[in-house]
XYZ file of C-alpha atoms in Angstrom:
563
model
C -37.423 1.335 -63.613
C -38.490 3.901 -61.037
C -37.081 7.378 -61.172
C -34.410 7.815 -58.567
C -35.365 10.577 -56.175
C -33.437 9.266 -53.235
C -31.411 11.522 -51.013
C -27.809 10.794 -50.075
C -27.562 8.106 -47.455
C -27.978 9.762 -44.057
C -25.707 7.265 -42.308
C -22.763 8.560 -44.350
C -23.391 12.252 -43.689
C -22.056 13.713 -40.447
C -24.731 14.187 -37.801
C -23.341 16.344 -35.002
C -26.177 15.511 -32.593
C -25.720 11.763 -33.057
C -21.924 12.016 -32.808
C -22.152 13.814 -29.454
C -25.097 11.539 -28.477
C -27.400 14.379 -27.477
C -31.003 15.094 -28.412
C -31.841 17.714 -31.036
C -33.369 19.985 -28.406
C -30.481 19.537 -25.964
C -29.538 22.696 -23.995
C -26.059 24.174 -24.306
C -24.822 22.778 -20.985
C -25.718 19.227 -22.054
C -23.825 19.734 -25.323
C -20.831 21.056 -23.384
C -20.849 18.020 -21.071
C -20.942 15.676 -24.067
C -18.030 17.553 -25.647
C -15.977 17.294 -22.453
C -16.691 13.581 -22.170
C -15.444 12.920 -25.711
C -12.492 15.256 -25.234
C -11.257 13.090 -22.394
C -11.183 10.184 -24.833
C -9.795 11.829 -27.946
C -7.708 14.830 -26.933
C -4.245 14.332 -28.473
C -2.553 15.181 -25.167
C -4.185 12.096 -23.610
C -2.151 9.790 -25.877
C 1.574 9.231 -25.964
C 2.024 6.869 -28.895
C 2.637 8.955 -32.090
C 0.259 6.839 -34.197
C -2.516 7.108 -31.610
C -1.830 10.804 -31.270
C -2.398 11.371 -35.000
C -5.634 9.368 -34.945
C -6.822 11.189 -31.824
C -6.175 14.542 -33.448
C -8.441 13.677 -36.395
C -11.346 12.531 -34.211
C -10.854 15.365 -31.710
C -11.069 17.923 -34.533
C -14.399 16.385 -35.578
C -15.593 16.548 -31.961
C -14.512 20.163 -31.687
C -16.228 21.085 -34.961
C -19.504 19.526 -33.818
C -19.288 21.365 -30.497
C -18.493 24.730 -32.099
C -21.536 24.473 -34.352
C -24.040 23.306 -31.737
C -22.945 25.676 -28.964
C -23.377 28.705 -31.246
C -27.099 29.615 -31.573
C -26.549 31.173 -35.017
C -24.599 28.267 -36.498
C -26.943 25.786 -34.870
C -29.962 27.497 -36.431
C -28.355 27.245 -39.874
C -27.355 23.623 -39.270
C -30.856 22.708 -38.082
C -32.372 24.319 -41.181
C -30.176 22.908 -43.963
C -27.455 20.817 -42.353
C -23.719 21.060 -42.950
C -24.203 22.368 -46.481
C -25.881 25.459 -45.038
C -22.696 26.338 -43.148
C -20.715 26.033 -46.368
C -23.168 27.686 -48.767
C -22.232 30.996 -50.327
C -24.491 33.819 -49.246
C -24.571 33.204 -45.497
C -21.940 35.906 -45.076
C -24.737 38.460 -45.486
C -26.234 37.338 -42.175
C -25.165 39.648 -39.412
C -24.077 38.187 -36.088
C -26.629 40.391 -34.377
C -29.506 38.448 -35.935
C -31.439 35.988 -33.839
C -31.722 32.290 -34.736
C -35.315 32.909 -35.861
C -34.149 35.689 -38.176
C -31.497 33.345 -39.575
C -34.151 30.757 -40.400
C -36.260 33.457 -42.064
C -33.210 34.588 -44.042
C -32.631 31.044 -45.202
C -36.259 30.748 -46.269
C -35.905 34.000 -48.232
C -32.815 32.711 -50.046
C -34.610 29.425 -50.707
C -37.537 31.314 -52.243
C -35.147 33.175 -54.523
C -33.614 29.913 -55.697
C -37.094 28.513 -56.201
C -38.117 31.471 -58.343
C -35.113 30.841 -60.606
C -36.249 27.249 -61.059
C -39.889 28.092 -61.686
C -39.287 29.040 -65.304
C -38.054 25.516 -66.042
C -40.729 23.600 -64.146
C -44.155 22.351 -65.191
C -46.607 20.135 -63.407
C -48.387 17.946 -65.974
C -51.469 16.111 -64.766
C -53.922 13.993 -66.648
C -56.372 11.142 -66.616
C -57.875 8.919 -69.262
C -61.242 7.280 -68.690
C -62.308 4.402 -70.921
C -65.892 3.191 -70.462
C -66.379 -0.467 -71.369
C -69.733 -2.145 -71.916
C -69.426 -5.830 -71.006
C -73.070 -6.515 -70.161
C -73.234 -9.173 -72.857
C -71.044 -11.379 -70.647
C -73.972 -11.969 -68.291
C -77.141 -10.620 -69.919
C -76.838 -13.080 -72.821
C -77.690 -15.948 -70.487
C -80.997 -14.356 -69.628
C -82.508 -14.782 -73.100
C -85.668 -16.830 -73.361
C -85.042 -20.291 -74.797
C -87.771 -19.733 -77.398
C -85.519 -17.239 -79.129
C -82.236 -17.838 -80.835
C -79.140 -17.482 -78.733
C -76.972 -14.492 -79.593
C -73.582 -14.820 -81.271
C -71.185 -17.415 -79.880
C -68.870 -14.807 -78.435
C -70.075 -12.027 -76.135
C -69.794 -8.510 -77.484
C -67.530 -6.244 -75.415
C -67.297 -2.675 -76.659
C -65.812 0.665 -75.687
C -68.870 2.824 -75.166
C -67.111 6.039 -74.266
C -63.816 7.752 -73.573
C -62.726 10.931 -71.820
C -59.297 12.563 -71.726
C -58.317 15.345 -69.320
C -54.897 16.956 -69.397
C -53.425 20.035 -67.717
C -50.038 21.712 -67.520
C -49.002 24.374 -65.017
C -46.454 27.050 -65.844
C -45.267 28.877 -62.698
C -44.141 32.284 -63.914
C -43.160 33.789 -60.567
C -43.638 32.847 -56.937
C -47.040 34.595 -57.080
C -48.247 33.871 -60.627
C -49.065 30.413 -61.940
C -50.622 29.935 -65.357
C -52.214 26.684 -66.433
C -53.753 25.258 -69.566
C -56.177 22.359 -69.455
C -58.157 20.423 -71.987
C -61.039 17.970 -71.890
C -62.172 15.680 -74.702
C -64.967 13.118 -74.387
C -67.043 10.900 -76.610
C -69.961 8.593 -75.848
C -71.831 6.403 -78.344
C -70.485 8.384 -81.277
C -71.180 11.829 -79.827
C -68.259 13.907 -78.599
C -67.354 17.278 -77.210
C -64.241 19.091 -76.058
C -63.144 22.157 -74.116
C -59.919 24.037 -73.522
C -59.267 26.478 -70.661
C -56.464 28.906 -69.877
C -56.217 30.380 -66.350
C -53.819 32.384 -64.231
C -53.671 32.203 -60.443
C -52.281 35.149 -58.508
C -51.353 34.722 -54.839
C -52.341 37.850 -52.963
C -50.915 36.703 -49.625
C -50.417 33.573 -47.561
C -54.158 33.692 -46.851
C -55.715 34.377 -50.238
C -55.469 33.960 -53.991
C -57.574 34.710 -57.063
C -57.768 32.940 -60.407
C -59.053 34.356 -63.691
C -59.371 32.519 -66.974
C -61.296 31.724 -70.066
C -61.969 28.901 -72.433
C -63.817 27.573 -75.431
C -65.897 24.502 -76.170
C -69.673 24.660 -76.283
C -69.092 28.406 -76.517
C -66.869 31.119 -75.036
C -66.328 30.613 -71.300
C -65.223 32.997 -68.541
C -63.921 31.630 -65.199
C -63.230 33.252 -61.857
C -62.104 31.676 -58.579
C -61.159 33.153 -55.217
C -59.835 31.690 -51.976
C -59.497 33.327 -48.580
C -58.545 32.100 -45.116
C -61.096 33.781 -42.858
C -59.851 32.683 -39.449
C -57.191 30.342 -38.175
C -59.408 27.300 -38.809
C -61.837 28.578 -41.451
C -61.553 29.260 -45.170
C -63.906 30.152 -48.017
C -63.682 29.510 -51.760
C -65.891 30.666 -54.623
C -65.949 29.417 -58.228
C -68.037 31.160 -60.892
C -68.415 30.741 -64.642
C -70.267 32.402 -67.510
C -70.868 30.333 -70.663
C -72.035 31.954 -73.903
C -73.665 28.993 -75.645
C -76.042 28.435 -78.549
C -78.969 28.258 -76.123
C -78.129 31.524 -74.422
C -75.992 32.581 -71.483
C -75.489 30.094 -68.628
C -74.017 31.006 -65.254
C -73.126 29.080 -62.161
C -71.642 29.648 -58.728
C -70.004 27.202 -56.330
C -69.367 28.630 -52.859
C -67.642 26.509 -50.216
C -66.798 27.176 -46.582
C -64.458 24.807 -44.733
C -63.817 24.558 -41.007
C -60.967 22.659 -39.387
C -62.767 21.013 -36.463
C -59.732 19.327 -34.951
C -56.577 17.509 -36.009
C -57.506 15.627 -39.171
C -61.188 16.648 -39.158
C -62.798 19.039 -41.629
C -66.365 20.215 -42.128
C -67.599 21.675 -45.435
C -70.694 23.576 -46.522
C -71.161 24.008 -50.297
C -73.822 25.942 -52.163
C -74.146 25.362 -55.908
C -76.318 27.203 -58.425
C -76.918 26.541 -62.082
C -78.675 23.793 -64.007
C -78.311 21.466 -60.977
C -78.534 23.538 -57.829
C -77.786 21.937 -54.452
C -76.702 22.464 -50.890
C -74.093 20.025 -49.514
C -72.916 19.439 -45.961
C -69.978 17.078 -45.470
C -67.623 15.885 -42.771
C -64.154 14.391 -43.408
C -61.961 12.665 -40.834
C -58.466 11.635 -41.933
C -55.993 9.838 -39.659
C -52.995 7.565 -40.137
C -55.200 4.467 -39.900
C -58.497 5.436 -41.536
C -60.416 8.022 -43.556
C -64.147 8.622 -43.339
C -66.434 10.924 -45.303
C -70.106 11.679 -44.620
C -72.118 14.031 -46.819
C -75.731 15.124 -47.199
C -76.886 16.720 -50.472
C -80.204 18.531 -50.933
C -80.602 19.416 -54.581
C -82.700 19.677 -57.690
C -83.540 17.249 -59.184
C -81.894 14.741 -56.784
C -80.845 14.539 -53.138
C -78.799 11.840 -51.412
C -76.925 10.744 -48.296
C -73.509 9.092 -48.641
C -71.000 7.493 -46.305
C -67.473 6.341 -47.238
C -64.808 4.651 -45.142
C -61.223 3.708 -45.990
C -59.004 1.587 -43.767
C -55.301 2.321 -44.237
C -52.825 -0.526 -43.795
C -49.516 1.284 -43.724
C -47.386 -1.850 -43.405
C -48.759 -3.284 -46.668
C -49.273 0.078 -48.431
C -52.933 -0.772 -48.988
C -56.308 0.884 -48.457
C -59.594 -1.017 -48.084
C -62.550 1.120 -49.136
C -66.313 0.848 -48.775
C -69.155 3.293 -49.333
C -72.920 3.550 -49.572
C -75.024 6.171 -51.314
C -78.809 6.363 -51.001
C -81.102 9.007 -52.390
C -83.873 9.908 -54.788
C -81.820 8.561 -57.735
C -81.410 5.103 -56.205
C -79.028 3.089 -54.036
C -75.368 2.237 -54.664
C -73.022 0.139 -52.534
C -69.323 0.111 -53.378
C -66.334 -1.759 -52.006
C -62.745 -2.109 -53.174
C -59.052 -1.834 -52.458
C -56.075 0.333 -53.424
C -52.490 -0.917 -53.442
C -49.249 1.001 -53.907
C -47.093 -1.356 -55.974
C -44.061 0.933 -56.364
C -42.864 4.421 -55.502
C -44.707 5.946 -58.458
C -47.466 3.444 -59.241
C -50.790 2.602 -57.584
C -53.517 0.200 -58.675
C -57.093 0.110 -57.424
C -60.243 -1.909 -58.042
C -63.778 -1.330 -56.809
C -67.122 -3.034 -57.303
C -70.215 -0.819 -57.428
C -73.618 -2.485 -57.096
C -76.735 -0.369 -57.280
C -80.227 0.365 -58.536
C -80.694 1.443 -61.289
C -76.971 1.532 -62.208
C -76.464 -2.241 -62.093
C -73.025 -3.789 -61.541
C -69.914 -1.795 -62.456
C -66.293 -2.884 -62.001
C -63.969 0.125 -61.659
C -60.266 -0.322 -62.337
C -57.711 2.442 -61.857
C -53.987 2.659 -62.545
C -52.017 5.693 -61.389
C -48.492 6.217 -62.637
C -46.836 9.416 -61.349
C -49.257 12.205 -62.378
C -51.122 10.159 -65.006
C -54.274 8.189 -64.142
C -56.053 5.568 -66.245
C -59.627 4.706 -65.247
C -61.647 1.780 -66.633
C -65.335 1.636 -65.585
C -66.632 -1.738 -66.868
C -70.411 -2.173 -66.981
C -70.936 -5.863 -66.192
C -74.689 -5.949 -65.840
C -77.628 -3.551 -65.924
C -79.188 -5.273 -62.907
C -77.671 -6.141 -59.482
C -77.358 -9.885 -60.098
C -75.129 -12.110 -57.901
C -73.183 -13.711 -60.771
C -71.484 -10.526 -62.076
C -70.866 -9.381 -58.507
C -69.058 -12.649 -57.718
C -66.925 -12.776 -60.855
C -66.267 -9.036 -60.779
C -64.859 -9.445 -57.263
C -62.909 -12.701 -57.583
C -61.346 -12.373 -61.054
C -59.511 -9.047 -60.348
C -58.154 -10.495 -57.090
C -56.798 -13.587 -58.837
C -55.298 -11.573 -61.690
C -53.661 -9.140 -59.254
C -52.200 -11.967 -57.156
C -50.716 -13.650 -60.235
C -49.349 -10.443 -61.737
C -47.904 -9.334 -58.416
C -46.288 -12.711 -57.730
C -44.714 -13.291 -61.137
C -44.224 -9.780 -62.543
C -44.394 -6.965 -59.995
C -42.504 -8.561 -57.088
C -39.511 -9.711 -59.198
C -39.215 -6.249 -60.755
C -39.475 -4.443 -57.402
C -36.945 -6.802 -55.773
C -34.559 -6.337 -58.670
C -34.893 -2.557 -58.407
C -34.297 -2.677 -54.639
C -31.157 -4.750 -55.050
C -29.921 -2.463 -57.840
C -30.527 0.587 -55.627
C -28.609 -0.968 -52.723
C -25.719 -1.818 -55.031
C -25.756 1.718 -56.435
C -25.617 3.193 -52.940
C -22.762 0.921 -51.949
C -20.816 1.752 -55.116
C -21.497 5.485 -54.737
C -20.354 5.641 -51.122
C -17.634 2.996 -51.287
C -14.774 5.417 -50.650
C -16.783 7.292 -48.008
C -17.564 4.005 -46.253
C -13.850 3.143 -46.201
C -13.126 6.467 -44.494
C -15.884 5.887 -41.933
C -14.626 2.372 -41.244
C -11.068 3.626 -40.758
C -12.289 6.391 -38.442
C -14.330 3.901 -36.389
C -11.389 1.509 -35.982
C -9.190 4.393 -34.839
C -11.849 5.546 -32.354
C -12.197 2.056 -30.866
C -8.408 1.810 -30.533
C -8.331 5.118 -28.653
C -11.120 3.947 -26.333
C -9.190 0.937 -24.987
C -7.903 2.658 -21.830
C -11.274 4.301 -21.055
C -13.051 1.011 -21.778
C -10.931 -0.893 -19.235
C -11.449 1.805 -16.589
C -15.233 2.121 -17.070
C -15.751 -1.617 -17.162
C -13.704 -2.140 -14.010
C -15.702 0.546 -12.183
C -19.013 -0.984 -13.271
C -17.940 -4.486 -12.287
C -16.864 -3.314 -8.830
C -20.249 -1.696 -8.132
C -22.252 -4.505 -9.817
C -23.437 -1.914 -12.313
C -23.908 -1.978 -16.079
C -21.374 -4.243 -17.787
C -21.646 -4.738 -21.555
C -20.975 -8.375 -22.392
C -21.575 -8.124 -26.132
C -22.916 -5.544 -28.580
C -23.540 -6.043 -32.305
C -24.661 -3.520 -34.900
C -25.772 -4.070 -38.484
C -27.973 -6.462 -40.419
C -29.106 -8.759 -37.620
C -31.708 -11.417 -38.340
C -32.941 -13.600 -35.469
C -31.906 -15.270 -32.273
C -29.244 -17.817 -33.131
C -26.082 -19.603 -32.148
C -23.857 -17.396 -29.948
C -20.884 -18.848 -31.726
C -21.938 -17.459 -35.105
C -19.177 -15.513 -36.798
C -19.561 -11.819 -37.617
C -20.299 -11.088 -41.268
C -19.266 -8.085 -43.328
C -22.665 -6.552 -42.563
C -22.381 -6.757 -38.747
C -19.749 -5.119 -36.529
C -18.786 -5.605 -32.883
C -19.461 -2.398 -30.926
C -18.951 -3.698 -27.386
C -16.171 -1.220 -26.609
C -17.981 1.916 -27.914
C -21.183 0.958 -26.092
C -19.380 0.371 -22.793
C -17.689 3.776 -23.123
C -21.139 5.407 -23.373
C -22.099 4.024 -19.960
C -22.182 6.649 -17.225
C -23.159 5.987 -13.587
C -24.460 2.503 -14.510
C -26.781 3.938 -17.167
C -26.711 3.894 -20.946
C -28.669 6.504 -22.907
C -28.649 6.669 -26.728
C -30.878 9.244 -28.395
C -33.127 8.868 -31.421
C -30.809 8.869 -34.454
C -28.867 6.440 -36.586
C -26.313 4.620 -34.454
C -23.790 4.656 -37.322
C -22.884 8.227 -36.325
C -21.731 7.300 -32.811
C -17.972 7.258 -32.153
C -16.591 3.817 -32.958
C -19.542 2.975 -35.263
C -19.965 3.000 -39.033
C -22.579 1.723 -41.469
C -21.634 -1.854 -42.432
C -24.637 -2.360 -44.737
C -25.667 0.788 -46.603
C -29.313 0.704 -47.656
C -30.252 -2.215 -45.371
C -32.334 -2.225 -42.188
C -29.981 -2.152 -39.199
C -30.383 -3.161 -35.553
C -28.380 -2.782 -32.363
C -28.169 -5.836 -30.085
C -26.791 -5.528 -26.557
C -26.181 -8.274 -24.005
C -25.295 -6.912 -20.566
C -25.006 -7.612 -16.863
C -26.812 -5.480 -14.315
C -26.656 -6.440 -10.642
C -25.008 -9.636 -11.874
C -28.127 -10.620 -13.862
C -27.845 -11.215 -17.596
C -30.133 -9.249 -19.920
C -30.435 -8.569 -23.624
C -32.183 -6.026 -25.831
C -32.462 -5.369 -29.570
C -33.564 -2.033 -31.050
C -33.954 -0.604 -34.530
C -31.337 1.749 -35.899
C -33.163 5.027 -35.186
C -34.850 3.879 -31.993
C -33.805 5.555 -28.701
C -32.408 3.347 -25.932
C -32.254 3.601 -22.142
C -30.877 0.748 -20.053
C -31.176 -0.768 -17.592
C -34.932 -0.895 -17.928
C -37.468 -3.158 -16.306
C -38.845 -4.546 -19.533
C -35.493 -5.710 -20.919
C -35.604 -9.448 -21.521
C -33.616 -11.484 -18.957
C -31.569 -14.157 -20.684
C -32.261 -17.693 -19.618
C -29.584 -19.019 -21.924
C -26.687 -17.587 -23.864
C -28.268 -16.441 -27.114
C -27.746 -13.584 -29.488
C -28.981 -12.605 -32.965
C -27.574 -14.570 -35.881
C -25.823 -12.624 -38.618
């Protein structure tokens, strides 16, 4: 089961902007107009019936509270920073009324840093990876033996040729000091080595930090790192080490300068000294849809040019990768894919074909902060047979595992999470439902008046409006389910001067609405008349809406989403 890191359901927490139906950057006069509009609907003095008067008083108090917070720059700054809880949190009484909204936000950030420092002592950040090298060349090389010789053993020999384990743990001591301990252990063909390092990073300012440490392994080791932001778009970092080994003292320096060329683009220049000195120039472009990396390395003893491209498919949580590397050490072409199978887990597979490296299948599993890597050497030469099987077999295995193991588990977890949310907020949902019913009841007089005015001017008349878990176009006679509510009256009451404007936020916060299906994807469907022509539109829960609009779909027949 995945660790639950979910936040409380936003549709059940009061959103003052959504309730008043104003944008988050709305000026004070727009907020005042929205408050006056709702006051005409819910002010207790507008209702004579005692029951309606009590219901109106409850909703009017909520309207008044939202207005009082958003009209006050100081309260609004607190609300924008941390929400309602910020207005109720102890410690805000220290903020003087003379402070500006920006100073309030800075004060909140200071208090947040203090709380963070108190939590630092209890927090670590473990990271690690395990690499297991597998030699499976006997799967394909065995068929290349000359027929004059005896065939090898009946079963191919597959062996673990090497293993490497890296592990690190951070221990934040204060907001400026972070200590870490890391270890590395590796073995290959019976020969192994290990190192352990202890470092401490001290943050000098928002623009710079230094790190000093030491370690042991092949000999005593001293480490020093420094980082500095030079200009708004430029930074520099230097890593140095001194190793006191059996063969004498070894030193090395890595110096890197990075430049932010534009949004998502970085250029790097790296100079490395030591046993393998080199000069590297690289360019990285990262966007929402792709990532590309080009680098040129001039070094001793080898130089190379490499290009890598990754196509991001956000809707399927997948990345398709390809790369090519050519240089004095040979040529390598690599292609593969990465798939996020759950909130904390990612799997990846890549096929590397090159000279003289041969054919290597790389498998990777990432779970939270732990990574398992399996490089499998299929063949020492770039033959088509291992390339084919190394590509097809992982795809088939992944499809089978995903279909019969991963998908059922993920679906079960999703259903369990929805049930947990519904059980957790059951009483809160009942309150919201009761409040919505009361609001709709209080809107009846305003609804009749607004609709009559719109009909007389051939304006915007709401025929039907549904909100909740809508599926597809279906029979207009379909009954409403528990996960869909009729919001025709609230929507009509939002119409002003033959226009309907709903801002970008969850519709469940609007007066007369509530969330009928916590944890599910929700839609708002509206069927309306404008200039006596029938139209319809369907939008997602957080999508803004303005009607009438030219691209709304005219209805040729009476249809609406099924529920």
